[in-house]
């Protein structure tokens, strides 16, 4: 992401003015950043990564977007473990949840969302070096976002292909 600066959320960020719009679930994502993110990060429940736009003239618009990463343990069907070449006798395996993610409205529609996902994958791979962990997991809020993740081309697949009501996606790191 050459134009962008990626930093951990801190108390100096202008979080109150961040808005990723009105689409399904977007307001909850704003509310999370406004009210919960700093506390969750201080409690080590999630790492919140902010994408700053250093070229903006308005300091209140410095946050172009954000995403969260946190550790997760996922129940995986044996056939899916095998399909991902995970030859282990465990019902659950560990990895990272790409949790909330949003782009400020003015940055949407240019593919930057895909760059955020790529960055989350890159970070999870780095963490994997230090701690192990095999998957990155996302829970798309609706079918359109599910299709968006699948179309990004990173190789996300359904965590439970037999249950199409469940939208959870996984990617083997
Ligand atoms: C998801 C997001 C980061 C993608 O950013 P982007 O790469 O710039 O891509 P776009 O904004 O063009 O969105 C991609 C597609 O998803 C759709 N989309 C985005 N957010 C959506 C939402 N909350 N619900 C349904 N569809 C949504 C867009 O309409 C677009 O569909 P289209 O290609 O048919 O027009 C950004 O749209 C966003 O911040 N959305 C609001 C917050 C959100 O829903 N976050 C949840 C991520 S799991």
PDB file of C-alpha atoms and ligand atoms in Angstrom:
ATOM      1  CA  UNK A   1       0.000   0.000   0.000  1.00  0.00           C
ATOM      2  CA  UNK A   2       2.553   2.654  -1.049  1.00  0.00           C
ATOM      3  CA  UNK A   3       0.358   5.740  -0.692  1.00  0.00           C
ATOM      4  CA  UNK A   4      -0.922   4.696   2.704  1.00  0.00           C
ATOM      5  CA  UNK A   5       0.516   4.532   6.178  1.00  0.00           C
ATOM      6  CA  UNK A   6      -0.474   1.619   8.355  1.00  0.00           C
ATOM      7  CA  UNK A   7      -0.326   2.200  12.108  1.00  0.00           C
ATOM      8  CA  UNK A   8      -1.904   0.824  15.270  1.00  0.00           C
ATOM      9  CA  UNK A   9      -4.842   2.809  16.579  1.00  0.00           C
ATOM     10  CA  UNK A  10      -3.887   5.335  19.249  1.00  0.00           C
ATOM     11  CA  UNK A  11      -5.714   7.963  21.293  1.00  0.00           C
ATOM     12  CA  UNK A  12      -4.642  10.776  18.946  1.00  0.00           C
ATOM     13  CA  UNK A  13      -6.544   9.352  15.965  1.00  0.00           C
ATOM     14  CA  UNK A  14      -9.637  11.349  14.909  1.00  0.00           C
ATOM     15  CA  UNK A  15     -11.975   8.405  15.393  1.00  0.00           C
ATOM     16  CA  UNK A  16     -15.180  10.389  15.983  1.00  0.00           C
ATOM     17  CA  UNK A  17     -15.291  11.690  12.403  1.00  0.00           C
ATOM     18  CA  UNK A  18     -14.794   8.282  10.781  1.00  0.00           C
ATOM     19  CA  UNK A  19     -17.745   6.968   8.785  1.00  0.00           C
ATOM     20  CA  UNK A  20     -17.898   4.035   6.400  1.00  0.00           C
ATOM     21  CA  UNK A  21     -21.423   4.870   5.266  1.00  0.00           C
ATOM     22  CA  UNK A  22     -24.906   3.491   5.730  1.00  0.00           C
ATOM     23  CA  UNK A  23     -24.766   0.107   4.066  1.00  0.00           C
ATOM     24  CA  UNK A  24     -25.752  -3.027   5.955  1.00  0.00           C
ATOM     25  CA  UNK A  25     -23.661  -3.227   9.129  1.00  0.00           C
ATOM     26  CA  UNK A  26     -21.570  -0.141   8.370  1.00  0.00           C
ATOM     27  CA  UNK A  27     -22.923   1.867  11.277  1.00  0.00           C
ATOM     28  CA  UNK A  28     -21.953  -0.852  13.731  1.00  0.00           C
ATOM     29  CA  UNK A  29     -18.465  -0.768  12.301  1.00  0.00           C
ATOM     30  CA  UNK A  30     -18.318   2.993  12.874  1.00  0.00           C
ATOM     31  CA  UNK A  31     -19.697   2.566  16.399  1.00  0.00           C
ATOM     32  CA  UNK A  32     -17.052  -0.019  17.173  1.00  0.00           C
ATOM     33  CA  UNK A  33     -14.282   2.383  16.189  1.00  0.00           C
ATOM     34  CA  UNK A  34     -15.923   5.303  18.000  1.00  0.00           C
ATOM     35  CA  UNK A  35     -16.684   3.554  21.278  1.00  0.00           C
ATOM     36  CA  UNK A  36     -14.977   0.186  21.726  1.00  0.00           C
ATOM     37  CA  UNK A  37     -11.792  -0.074  19.704  1.00  0.00           C
ATOM     38  CA  UNK A  38      -9.363   1.736  22.009  1.00  0.00           C
ATOM     39  CA  UNK A  39     -10.603  -0.166  25.045  1.00  0.00           C
ATOM     40  CA  UNK A  40     -10.479  -3.539  23.276  1.00  0.00           C
ATOM     41  CA  UNK A  41      -7.002  -2.824  22.028  1.00  0.00           C
ATOM     42  CA  UNK A  42      -5.807  -1.777  25.503  1.00  0.00           C
ATOM     43  CA  UNK A  43      -7.207  -5.047  26.852  1.00  0.00           C
ATOM     44  CA  UNK A  44      -5.388  -6.967  24.109  1.00  0.00           C
ATOM     45  CA  UNK A  45      -8.644  -8.382  22.788  1.00  0.00           C
ATOM     46  CA  UNK A  46      -7.944  -7.116  19.287  1.00  0.00           C
ATOM     47  CA  UNK A  47      -5.248  -5.305  17.361  1.00  0.00           C
ATOM     48  CA  UNK A  48      -6.727  -2.366  15.464  1.00  0.00           C
ATOM     49  CA  UNK A  49      -4.847  -1.249  12.382  1.00  0.00           C
ATOM     50  CA  UNK A  50      -5.528   2.158  10.906  1.00  0.00           C
ATOM     51  CA  UNK A  51      -4.825   3.086   7.316  1.00  0.00           C
ATOM     52  CA  UNK A  52      -3.934   6.746   7.257  1.00  0.00           C
ATOM     53  CA  UNK A  53      -3.988   8.981   4.242  1.00  0.00           C
ATOM     54  CA  UNK A  54      -0.951  11.217   4.692  1.00  0.00           C
ATOM     55  CA  UNK A  55      -1.980  13.349   1.703  1.00  0.00           C
ATOM     56  CA  UNK A  56      -5.286  14.560   3.069  1.00  0.00           C
ATOM     57  CA  UNK A  57      -5.583  18.299   3.809  1.00  0.00           C
ATOM     58  CA  UNK A  58      -8.100  17.733   6.585  1.00  0.00           C
ATOM     59  CA  UNK A  59      -6.668  16.133   9.763  1.00  0.00           C
ATOM     60  CA  UNK A  60     -10.182  14.983  10.739  1.00  0.00           C
ATOM     61  CA  UNK A  61     -10.177  12.816   7.587  1.00  0.00           C
ATOM     62  CA  UNK A  62      -6.833  11.174   8.281  1.00  0.00           C
ATOM     63  CA  UNK A  63      -8.345   7.724   8.851  1.00  0.00           C
ATOM     64  CA  UNK A  64      -8.927   6.154   5.453  1.00  0.00           C
ATOM     65  CA  UNK A  65      -9.923   2.823   6.956  1.00  0.00           C
ATOM     66  CA  UNK A  66      -9.247   0.210   9.579  1.00  0.00           C
ATOM     67  CA  UNK A  67      -9.332  -3.479  10.282  1.00  0.00           C
ATOM     68  CA  UNK A  68      -9.014  -5.635  13.381  1.00  0.00           C
ATOM     69  CA  UNK A  69      -7.135  -8.861  13.926  1.00  0.00           C
ATOM     70  CA  UNK A  70      -7.509 -11.166  16.900  1.00  0.00           C
ATOM     71  CA  UNK A  71      -6.674 -14.771  17.712  1.00  0.00           C
ATOM     72  CA  UNK A  72      -9.368 -17.324  17.023  1.00  0.00           C
ATOM     73  CA  UNK A  73      -9.907 -21.057  17.319  1.00  0.00           C
ATOM     74  CA  UNK A  74     -12.168 -22.563  14.665  1.00  0.00           C
ATOM     75  CA  UNK A  75     -14.083 -25.814  14.447  1.00  0.00           C
ATOM     76  CA  UNK A  76     -13.321 -27.382  11.078  1.00  0.00           C
ATOM     77  CA  UNK A  77     -14.957 -30.427   9.506  1.00  0.00           C
ATOM     78  CA  UNK A  78     -12.490 -33.315   8.927  1.00  0.00           C
ATOM     79  CA  UNK A  79     -13.033 -33.212   5.144  1.00  0.00           C
ATOM     80  CA  UNK A  80     -12.169 -29.524   5.094  1.00  0.00           C
ATOM     81  CA  UNK A  81      -9.033 -30.119   7.122  1.00  0.00           C
ATOM     82  CA  UNK A  82      -8.057 -32.742   4.550  1.00  0.00           C
ATOM     83  CA  UNK A  83      -8.903 -30.408   1.649  1.00  0.00           C
ATOM     84  CA  UNK A  84      -6.566 -27.841   3.187  1.00  0.00           C
ATOM     85  CA  UNK A  85      -3.825 -30.457   3.652  1.00  0.00           C
ATOM     86  CA  UNK A  86      -4.152 -30.222   7.417  1.00  0.00           C
ATOM     87  CA  UNK A  87      -3.528 -33.761   8.568  1.00  0.00           C
ATOM     88  CA  UNK A  88      -4.346 -33.354  12.257  1.00  0.00           C
ATOM     89  CA  UNK A  89      -6.708 -35.154  14.655  1.00  0.00           C
ATOM     90  CA  UNK A  90      -8.092 -31.935  16.147  1.00  0.00           C
ATOM     91  CA  UNK A  91     -11.652 -30.658  15.901  1.00  0.00           C
ATOM     92  CA  UNK A  92     -10.452 -27.067  16.242  1.00  0.00           C
ATOM     93  CA  UNK A  93      -7.457 -25.259  14.808  1.00  0.00           C
ATOM     94  CA  UNK A  94      -6.093 -21.823  15.579  1.00  0.00           C
ATOM     95  CA  UNK A  95      -5.539 -18.714  13.521  1.00  0.00           C
ATOM     96  CA  UNK A  96      -6.691 -15.098  13.301  1.00  0.00           C
ATOM     97  CA  UNK A  97     -10.024 -13.438  12.850  1.00  0.00           C
ATOM     98  CA  UNK A  98     -10.133 -10.519  10.453  1.00  0.00           C
ATOM     99  CA  UNK A  99     -12.935  -8.870  12.392  1.00  0.00           C
ATOM    100  CA  UNK A 100     -14.298  -5.410  11.787  1.00  0.00           C
ATOM    101  CA  UNK A 101     -13.143  -3.649   8.675  1.00  0.00           C
ATOM    102  CA  UNK A 102     -14.278  -0.451   7.044  1.00  0.00           C
ATOM    103  CA  UNK A 103     -13.166   2.188   4.594  1.00  0.00           C
ATOM    104  CA  UNK A 104     -14.221   5.805   4.934  1.00  0.00           C
ATOM    105  CA  UNK A 105     -16.883   6.424   2.317  1.00  0.00           C
ATOM    106  CA  UNK A 106     -14.731   8.702   0.173  1.00  0.00           C
ATOM    107  CA  UNK A 107     -12.161   5.900  -0.269  1.00  0.00           C
ATOM    108  CA  UNK A 108     -14.643   3.196  -1.260  1.00  0.00           C
ATOM    109  CA  UNK A 109     -14.947   1.852  -4.772  1.00  0.00           C
ATOM    110  CA  UNK A 110     -11.237   1.965  -5.716  1.00  0.00           C
ATOM    111  CA  UNK A 111     -10.136  -1.476  -4.570  1.00  0.00           C
ATOM    112  CA  UNK A 112      -8.532  -0.309  -1.352  1.00  0.00           C
ATOM    113  CA  UNK A 113     -10.671  -2.804   0.582  1.00  0.00           C
ATOM    114  CA  UNK A 114      -8.814  -5.641  -1.140  1.00  0.00           C
ATOM    115  CA  UNK A 115      -5.517  -4.056  -0.095  1.00  0.00           C
ATOM    116  CA  UNK A 116      -6.741  -4.045   3.519  1.00  0.00           C
ATOM    117  CA  UNK A 117      -7.532  -7.746   3.326  1.00  0.00           C
ATOM    118  CA  UNK A 118      -4.109  -8.410   1.747  1.00  0.00           C
ATOM    119  CA  UNK A 119      -2.469  -6.524   4.593  1.00  0.00           C
ATOM    120  CA  UNK A 120      -4.394  -8.519   7.212  1.00  0.00           C
ATOM    121  CA  UNK A 121      -3.259 -11.755   5.521  1.00  0.00           C
ATOM    122  CA  UNK A 122       0.334 -10.514   5.442  1.00  0.00           C
ATOM    123  CA  UNK A 123       0.221  -9.711   9.147  1.00  0.00           C
ATOM    124  CA  UNK A 124      -1.341 -13.049  10.032  1.00  0.00           C
ATOM    125  CA  UNK A 125       1.481 -14.775   8.128  1.00  0.00           C
ATOM    126  CA  UNK A 126       4.032 -12.812  10.137  1.00  0.00           C
ATOM    127  CA  UNK A 127       2.314 -13.797  13.379  1.00  0.00           C
ATOM    128  CA  UNK A 128       2.304 -17.386  12.182  1.00  0.00           C
ATOM    129  CA  UNK A 129       6.120 -17.324  12.085  1.00  0.00           C
ATOM    130  CA  UNK A 130       6.242 -16.431  15.777  1.00  0.00           C
ATOM    131  CA  UNK A 131       3.314 -18.385  17.184  1.00  0.00           C
ATOM    132  CA  UNK A 132       2.024 -20.917  14.614  1.00  0.00           C
ATOM    133  CA  UNK A 133      -1.670 -20.787  13.617  1.00  0.00           C
ATOM    134  CA  UNK A 134      -3.013 -21.970  10.306  1.00  0.00           C
ATOM    135  CA  UNK A 135      -6.006 -19.938   9.181  1.00  0.00           C
ATOM    136  CA  UNK A 136      -7.348 -16.467   8.674  1.00  0.00           C
ATOM    137  CA  UNK A 137     -11.095 -16.271   9.189  1.00  0.00           C
ATOM    138  CA  UNK A 138     -13.735 -13.713   8.198  1.00  0.00           C
ATOM    139  CA  UNK A 139     -17.460 -13.512   8.928  1.00  0.00           C
ATOM    140  CA  UNK A 140     -19.060 -11.514   6.097  1.00  0.00           C
ATOM    141  CA  UNK A 141     -22.160  -9.708   7.256  1.00  0.00           C
ATOM    142  CA  UNK A 142     -24.257 -10.481   4.162  1.00  0.00           C
ATOM    143  CA  UNK A 143     -24.218 -12.363   0.864  1.00  0.00           C
ATOM    144  CA  UNK A 144     -22.907  -9.414  -1.156  1.00  0.00           C
ATOM    145  CA  UNK A 145     -19.883  -9.089   1.119  1.00  0.00           C
ATOM    146  CA  UNK A 146     -19.416 -12.856   1.025  1.00  0.00           C
ATOM    147  CA  UNK A 147     -19.259 -12.685  -2.780  1.00  0.00           C
ATOM    148  CA  UNK A 148     -16.873  -9.729  -2.537  1.00  0.00           C
ATOM    149  CA  UNK A 149     -14.413 -11.702  -0.379  1.00  0.00           C
ATOM    150  CA  UNK A 150     -14.619 -14.715  -2.670  1.00  0.00           C
ATOM    151  CA  UNK A 151     -13.997 -12.522  -5.732  1.00  0.00           C
ATOM    152  CA  UNK A 152     -10.873 -10.923  -4.260  1.00  0.00           C
ATOM    153  CA  UNK A 153      -8.919 -13.958  -5.397  1.00  0.00           C
ATOM    154  CA  UNK A 154      -7.039 -14.720  -2.177  1.00  0.00           C
ATOM    155  CA  UNK A 155      -8.611 -18.175  -1.976  1.00  0.00           C
ATOM    156  CA  UNK A 156     -11.160 -17.780   0.811  1.00  0.00           C
ATOM    157  CA  UNK A 157     -13.473 -20.786   1.017  1.00  0.00           C
ATOM    158  CA  UNK A 158     -16.489 -21.547   3.164  1.00  0.00           C
ATOM    159  CA  UNK A 159     -15.721 -22.918   6.609  1.00  0.00           C
ATOM    160  CA  UNK A 160     -18.771 -25.184   6.334  1.00  0.00           C
ATOM    161  CA  UNK A 161     -19.768 -25.836   2.702  1.00  0.00           C
ATOM    162  CA  UNK A 162     -22.673 -28.008   3.887  1.00  0.00           C
ATOM    163  CA  UNK A 163     -24.351 -25.103   5.669  1.00  0.00           C
ATOM    164  CA  UNK A 164     -24.928 -22.231   3.275  1.00  0.00           C
ATOM    165  CA  UNK A 165     -26.616 -20.202   6.005  1.00  0.00           C
ATOM    166  CA  UNK A 166     -23.261 -19.890   7.676  1.00  0.00           C
ATOM    167  CA  UNK A 167     -21.131 -17.316   5.861  1.00  0.00           C
ATOM    168  CA  UNK A 168     -17.832 -17.869   7.661  1.00  0.00           C
ATOM    169  CA  UNK A 169     -14.878 -17.998   5.260  1.00  0.00           C
ATOM    170  CA  UNK A 170     -11.434 -19.393   5.903  1.00  0.00           C
ATOM    171  CA  UNK A 171      -8.101 -19.099   4.157  1.00  0.00           C
ATOM    172  CA  UNK A 172      -5.187 -21.377   4.907  1.00  0.00           C
ATOM    173  CA  UNK A 173      -2.106 -19.298   5.587  1.00  0.00           C
TER     174      UNK A 173
HETATM  175  C1  LIG B   1     -16.223  -3.579   2.376  1.00  0.00           C
HETATM  176  C2  LIG B   1     -15.354  -2.404   1.943  1.00  0.00           C
HETATM  177  C3  LIG B   1     -14.135  -2.309   2.893  1.00  0.00           C
HETATM  178  C4  LIG B   1     -14.856  -2.682   0.513  1.00  0.00           C
HETATM  179  O1  LIG B   1     -14.238  -1.511   0.020  1.00  0.00           O
HETATM  180  P1  LIG B   1     -13.820  -1.328  -1.540  1.00  0.00           P
HETATM  181  O2  LIG B   1     -12.701  -2.240  -1.854  1.00  0.00           O
HETATM  182  O3  LIG B   1     -13.614   0.110  -1.783  1.00  0.00           O
HETATM  183  O4  LIG B   1     -15.061  -1.892  -2.347  1.00  0.00           O
HETATM  184  P2  LIG B   1     -16.507  -1.252  -2.541  1.00  0.00           P
HETATM  185  O5  LIG B   1     -16.781  -0.184  -1.540  1.00  0.00           O
HETATM  186  O6  LIG B   1     -16.645  -0.907  -3.984  1.00  0.00           O
HETATM  187  O7  LIG B   1     -17.416  -2.504  -2.165  1.00  0.00           O
HETATM  188  C5  LIG B   1     -17.324  -3.729  -2.884  1.00  0.00           C
HETATM  189  C6  LIG B   1     -18.712  -4.242  -3.120  1.00  0.00           C
HETATM  190  O8  LIG B   1     -19.282  -4.579  -1.847  1.00  0.00           O
HETATM  191  C7  LIG B   1     -20.494  -3.875  -1.653  1.00  0.00           C
HETATM  192  N1  LIG B   1     -20.589  -3.524  -0.222  1.00  0.00           N
HETATM  193  C8  LIG B   1     -19.737  -2.796   0.517  1.00  0.00           C
HETATM  194  N2  LIG B   1     -20.147  -2.752   1.801  1.00  0.00           N
HETATM  195  C9  LIG B   1     -21.313  -3.452   1.830  1.00  0.00           C
HETATM  196  C10 LIG B   1     -22.225  -3.775   2.857  1.00  0.00           C
HETATM  197  N3  LIG B   1     -22.014  -3.388   4.122  1.00  0.00           N
HETATM  198  N4  LIG B   1     -23.286  -4.524   2.561  1.00  0.00           N
HETATM  199  C11 LIG B   1     -23.490  -4.948   1.296  1.00  0.00           C
HETATM  200  N5  LIG B   1     -22.668  -4.682   0.276  1.00  0.00           N
HETATM  201  C12 LIG B   1     -21.588  -3.941   0.546  1.00  0.00           C
HETATM  202  C13 LIG B   1     -20.384  -2.656  -2.553  1.00  0.00           C
HETATM  203  O9  LIG B   1     -21.669  -2.171  -2.881  1.00  0.00           O
HETATM  204  C14 LIG B   1     -19.651  -3.213  -3.731  1.00  0.00           C
HETATM  205  O10 LIG B   1     -20.554  -3.947  -4.527  1.00  0.00           O
HETATM  206  P3  LIG B   1     -20.591  -3.754  -6.119  1.00  0.00           P
HETATM  207  O11 LIG B   1     -19.213  -4.144  -6.587  1.00  0.00           O
HETATM  208  O12 LIG B   1     -21.663  -4.668  -6.552  1.00  0.00           O
HETATM  209  O13 LIG B   1     -20.866  -2.290  -6.320  1.00  0.00           O
HETATM  210  C15 LIG B   1     -16.141  -1.057   1.967  1.00  0.00           C
HETATM  211  O14 LIG B   1     -17.172  -1.095   1.009  1.00  0.00           O
HETATM  212  C16 LIG B   1     -16.754  -0.701   3.294  1.00  0.00           C
HETATM  213  O15 LIG B   1     -16.079  -0.127   4.149  1.00  0.00           O
HETATM  214  N6  LIG B   1     -18.065  -1.035   3.451  1.00  0.00           N
HETATM  215  C17 LIG B   1     -18.806  -0.622   4.631  1.00  0.00           C
HETATM  216  C18 LIG B   1     -18.296  -1.345   5.852  1.00  0.00           C
HETATM  217  C19 LIG B   1     -18.538  -2.829   5.777  1.00  0.00           C
HETATM  218  O16 LIG B   1     -19.559  -3.304   5.312  1.00  0.00           O
HETATM  219  N7  LIG B   1     -17.564  -3.591   6.273  1.00  0.00           N
HETATM  220  C20 LIG B   1     -17.716  -5.018   6.367  1.00  0.00           C
HETATM  221  C21 LIG B   1     -16.592  -5.727   5.741  1.00  0.00           C
HETATM  222  S1  LIG B   1     -16.808  -7.456   6.123  1.00  0.00           S
END
